[in-house]
Amino acid sequence: MRELITLFVVIDPIGSIPVFLYAAANVPARLHRAYALRATLIALVVLMGFLVGGQFLLEALGLRLGTFRIAGGIVLFLFALNMIFGESKPQREIDDAGREDLSNVVFPLAIPSIASPGAMLAVVILTDNHGHSVPEQALTAFLLVVVLAVTFVCLLLASQIQKLIGTTGASIVSRVMGLILATVAVDAVLGGLDMLGLLALDPAAN
């Protein structure tokens, strides 16, 4: 359940809806499905790449996963603070998109709206080879596919959802997600400190 919530928060399917609507604004409606599918598949390839090879890259560089968990937790926390107090995710990415060619919707829809830096860090942390078995990592990969499938459905229903909750509603959802992500980030930092032997976490104390 923790992995599912973390992935749902960092990918933020609802927050990607305004970005999709903006990116596909000048695209015929008959192509919206193909655009949504393409962006989701690109995000899947990117995140699966980090899930499978992220830790191997770290270890090849001689970095301990505990230090990465701490660094990743700090970055996720800053990302969460930006979601809570900063400009909303959809508007920020829409503004950035105005400077780019949207013909292939790789930017900003696939990256960084769906496959965000926070999501890339999260999949590495959630599949620690030293703390999770292969079946557990496979489950995380499956949950990633599930969340991206939900994202794809949200993009297909983007117009209806946008009418229902509006841009303000999407902004509120993004900020609530940010609060949850901040909690996940703090837990990641504590877990990293525990892995390095700098903090003794006693489950019984909870």
Tab-separated table of C-alpha atoms in Angstrom:
chain	number	residue	atom	x	y	z
A	1	MET	CA	0.000	0.000	0.000
A	2	ARG	CA	2.846	2.399	0.859
A	3	GLU	CA	4.446	1.836	-2.550
A	4	LEU	CA	1.153	2.421	-4.352
A	5	ILE	CA	0.485	5.663	-2.489
A	6	THR	CA	4.036	6.898	-3.093
A	7	LEU	CA	3.878	6.180	-6.827
A	8	PHE	CA	0.428	7.738	-7.139
A	9	VAL	CA	1.610	10.871	-5.362
A	10	VAL	CA	4.831	11.399	-7.299
A	11	ILE	CA	3.250	10.669	-10.687
A	12	ASP	CA	0.103	12.668	-9.838
A	13	PRO	CA	-2.308	11.580	-12.624
A	14	ILE	CA	-4.821	14.364	-11.856
A	15	GLY	CA	-2.114	17.025	-11.956
A	16	SER	CA	-1.162	15.978	-15.492
A	17	ILE	CA	-4.641	16.636	-16.888
A	18	PRO	CA	-4.260	20.419	-17.471
A	19	VAL	CA	-0.848	19.807	-19.042
A	20	PHE	CA	-2.370	17.276	-21.440
A	21	LEU	CA	-5.221	19.595	-22.374
A	22	TYR	CA	-2.766	22.383	-23.123
A	23	ALA	CA	-0.379	20.177	-25.104
A	24	ALA	CA	-3.209	18.730	-27.186
A	25	ALA	CA	-5.163	21.966	-27.579
A	26	ASN	CA	-4.386	22.289	-31.301
A	27	VAL	CA	-4.533	18.560	-32.013
A	28	PRO	CA	-7.608	16.922	-33.578
A	29	ALA	CA	-9.704	15.089	-31.005
A	30	ARG	CA	-9.265	11.821	-32.918
A	31	LEU	CA	-5.526	11.940	-32.124
A	32	HIS	CA	-5.856	12.627	-28.396
A	33	ARG	CA	-5.909	8.925	-27.547
A	34	ALA	CA	-2.690	8.306	-29.483
A	35	TYR	CA	-1.052	11.323	-27.822
A	36	ALA	CA	-2.040	10.142	-24.360
A	37	LEU	CA	-0.825	6.603	-25.080
A	38	ARG	CA	2.486	7.812	-26.483
A	39	ALA	CA	3.205	10.068	-23.508
A	40	THR	CA	2.297	7.325	-21.024
A	41	LEU	CA	4.474	4.731	-22.763
A	42	ILE	CA	7.453	7.109	-22.872
A	43	ALA	CA	7.025	7.770	-19.144
A	44	LEU	CA	6.803	4.007	-18.529
A	45	VAL	CA	10.069	3.351	-20.391
A	46	VAL	CA	11.865	6.127	-18.497
A	47	LEU	CA	10.627	5.056	-15.058
A	48	MET	CA	11.233	1.353	-15.721
A	49	GLY	CA	14.765	2.248	-16.754
A	50	PHE	CA	15.335	3.920	-13.389
A	51	LEU	CA	13.608	1.068	-11.558
A	52	VAL	CA	15.808	-1.594	-13.175
A	53	GLY	CA	19.115	0.208	-13.548
A	54	GLY	CA	19.083	3.117	-11.115
A	55	GLN	CA	20.646	1.297	-8.186
A	56	PHE	CA	23.212	-0.493	-10.360
A	57	LEU	CA	24.370	2.895	-11.613
A	58	LEU	CA	24.696	4.194	-8.057
A	59	GLU	CA	26.695	1.175	-6.937
A	60	ALA	CA	28.921	1.391	-10.035
A	61	LEU	CA	29.759	4.914	-8.917
A	62	GLY	CA	30.588	3.622	-5.444
A	63	LEU	CA	27.635	5.338	-3.772
A	64	ARG	CA	25.782	3.768	-0.856
A	65	LEU	CA	22.030	3.462	-1.175
A	66	GLY	CA	21.590	4.907	2.302
A	67	THR	CA	23.157	8.178	1.190
A	68	PHE	CA	21.019	8.133	-1.949
A	69	ARG	CA	17.887	7.596	0.135
A	70	ILE	CA	18.785	10.615	2.251
A	71	ALA	CA	19.554	12.752	-0.802
A	72	GLY	CA	16.462	11.462	-2.577
A	73	GLY	CA	14.317	12.151	0.468
A	74	ILE	CA	15.614	15.724	0.670
A	75	VAL	CA	14.925	16.294	-3.024
A	76	LEU	CA	11.460	14.771	-2.693
A	77	PHE	CA	10.810	17.010	0.314
A	78	LEU	CA	11.819	20.123	-1.651
A	79	PHE	CA	9.652	18.880	-4.529
A	80	ALA	CA	6.771	18.455	-2.076
A	81	LEU	CA	7.269	21.958	-0.660
A	82	ASN	CA	7.092	23.349	-4.170
A	83	MET	CA	3.859	21.437	-4.755
A	84	ILE	CA	2.395	22.812	-1.519
A	85	PHE	CA	3.587	26.420	-1.442
A	86	GLY	CA	4.812	27.144	-4.956
A	87	GLU	CA	3.081	27.535	-8.264
A	88	SER	CA	0.850	24.583	-8.999
A	89	LYS	CA	2.369	21.757	-11.002
A	90	PRO	CA	0.055	22.047	-14.004
A	91	GLN	CA	0.491	25.810	-14.444
A	92	ARG	CA	4.266	25.647	-14.029
A	93	GLU	CA	4.612	22.948	-16.669
A	94	ILE	CA	2.157	24.681	-19.003
A	95	ASP	CA	4.216	27.865	-18.786
A	96	ASP	CA	7.392	25.908	-19.549
A	97	ALA	CA	5.670	24.211	-22.467
A	98	GLY	CA	5.104	27.526	-24.147
A	99	ARG	CA	8.822	27.653	-24.912
A	100	GLU	CA	8.988	24.234	-26.550
A	101	ASP	CA	7.707	22.352	-29.585
A	102	LEU	CA	4.681	20.351	-28.496
A	103	SER	CA	4.361	18.326	-31.691
A	104	ASN	CA	5.335	15.068	-29.980
A	105	VAL	CA	4.117	15.871	-26.401
A	106	VAL	CA	7.249	14.299	-24.941
A	107	PHE	CA	7.759	17.604	-23.164
A	108	PRO	CA	6.094	18.555	-20.907
A	109	LEU	CA	3.565	15.717	-20.735
A	110	ALA	CA	5.700	12.556	-20.609
A	111	ILE	CA	8.620	14.367	-18.960
A	112	PRO	CA	8.428	16.007	-16.460
A	113	SER	CA	4.677	15.878	-15.812
A	114	ILE	CA	4.255	12.089	-15.645
A	115	ALA	CA	7.859	10.888	-15.289
A	116	SER	CA	8.866	13.653	-12.908
A	117	PRO	CA	12.258	13.857	-11.170
A	118	GLY	CA	10.464	12.897	-7.956
A	119	ALA	CA	9.058	9.771	-9.625
A	120	MET	CA	12.497	8.795	-10.943
A	121	LEU	CA	13.969	9.046	-7.450
A	122	ALA	CA	11.034	7.263	-5.863
A	123	VAL	CA	11.229	4.139	-8.035
A	124	VAL	CA	14.911	3.689	-7.148
A	125	ILE	CA	14.234	4.080	-3.423
A	126	LEU	CA	11.240	1.720	-3.518
A	127	THR	CA	13.243	-1.079	-5.202
A	128	ASP	CA	16.337	-1.153	-3.007
A	129	ASN	CA	18.083	-4.442	-3.860
A	130	HIS	CA	19.343	-4.774	-0.280
A	131	GLY	CA	15.981	-4.219	1.353
A	132	HIS	CA	13.506	-5.750	-1.087
A	133	SER	CA	13.306	-9.189	-2.644
A	134	VAL	CA	12.832	-9.753	-6.367
A	135	PRO	CA	9.091	-10.520	-5.913
A	136	GLU	CA	8.697	-7.273	-3.943
A	137	GLN	CA	10.478	-5.337	-6.676
A	138	ALA	CA	8.285	-7.013	-9.283
A	139	LEU	CA	5.246	-5.940	-7.272
A	140	THR	CA	6.521	-2.342	-7.269
A	141	ALA	CA	6.990	-2.547	-11.050
A	142	PHE	CA	3.440	-3.864	-11.380
A	143	LEU	CA	2.102	-1.040	-9.202
A	144	LEU	CA	3.990	1.445	-11.393
A	145	VAL	CA	2.214	0.031	-14.447
A	146	VAL	CA	-1.122	0.278	-12.609
A	147	VAL	CA	-0.566	3.936	-11.703
A	148	LEU	CA	0.469	4.757	-15.272
A	149	ALA	CA	-2.633	2.941	-16.538
A	150	VAL	CA	-4.724	5.125	-14.237
A	151	THR	CA	-2.853	8.147	-15.612
A	152	PHE	CA	-3.674	7.074	-19.168
A	153	VAL	CA	-7.366	6.746	-18.294
A	154	CYS	CA	-7.301	10.180	-16.650
A	155	LEU	CA	-5.812	11.659	-19.826
A	156	LEU	CA	-8.498	10.006	-21.947
A	157	LEU	CA	-11.146	11.512	-19.659
A	158	ALA	CA	-9.260	14.790	-19.303
A	159	SER	CA	-11.987	17.039	-20.677
A	160	GLN	CA	-14.684	15.542	-18.467
A	161	ILE	CA	-12.505	15.610	-15.338
A	162	GLN	CA	-11.414	19.190	-16.049
A	163	LYS	CA	-15.044	20.282	-16.302
A	164	LEU	CA	-15.820	18.475	-13.051
A	165	ILE	CA	-13.000	19.787	-10.826
A	166	GLY	CA	-11.669	22.751	-12.824
A	167	THR	CA	-8.106	24.090	-12.796
A	168	THR	CA	-8.503	25.144	-9.167
A	169	GLY	CA	-9.528	21.632	-8.221
A	170	ALA	CA	-6.471	20.183	-9.946
A	171	SER	CA	-4.301	22.669	-8.049
A	172	ILE	CA	-5.852	21.639	-4.733
A	173	VAL	CA	-5.277	17.956	-5.501
A	174	SER	CA	-1.647	18.713	-6.357
A	175	ARG	CA	-1.123	20.445	-3.000
A	176	VAL	CA	-2.697	17.589	-1.045
A	177	MET	CA	-0.401	15.216	-2.928
A	178	GLY	CA	2.503	17.452	-1.956
A	179	LEU	CA	1.655	17.102	1.728
A	180	ILE	CA	1.574	13.320	1.446
A	181	LEU	CA	4.834	13.350	-0.499
A	182	ALA	CA	6.496	15.435	2.225
A	183	THR	CA	5.645	12.694	4.729
A	184	VAL	CA	7.052	10.024	2.408
A	185	ALA	CA	10.220	12.110	1.949
A	186	VAL	CA	10.841	12.433	5.688
A	187	ASP	CA	10.384	8.664	6.055
A	188	ALA	CA	12.948	8.116	3.267
A	189	VAL	CA	15.504	10.308	5.065
A	190	LEU	CA	14.962	8.457	8.339
A	191	GLY	CA	15.290	5.132	6.510
A	192	GLY	CA	18.554	6.276	4.932
A	193	LEU	CA	19.967	7.322	8.292
A	194	ASP	CA	18.971	3.938	9.700
A	195	MET	CA	20.702	2.127	6.811
A	196	LEU	CA	23.921	4.036	7.533
A	197	GLY	CA	23.692	3.211	11.225
A	198	LEU	CA	23.221	6.851	12.154
A	199	LEU	CA	19.741	6.330	13.529
A	200	ALA	CA	18.290	3.346	15.331
A	201	LEU	CA	14.652	3.033	14.365
A	202	ASP	CA	12.706	0.999	16.883
A	203	PRO	CA	9.373	-0.176	15.391
A	204	ALA	CA	8.168	-0.991	18.898
A	205	ALA	CA	8.416	2.681	19.789
A	206	ASN	CA	5.609	3.415	17.342
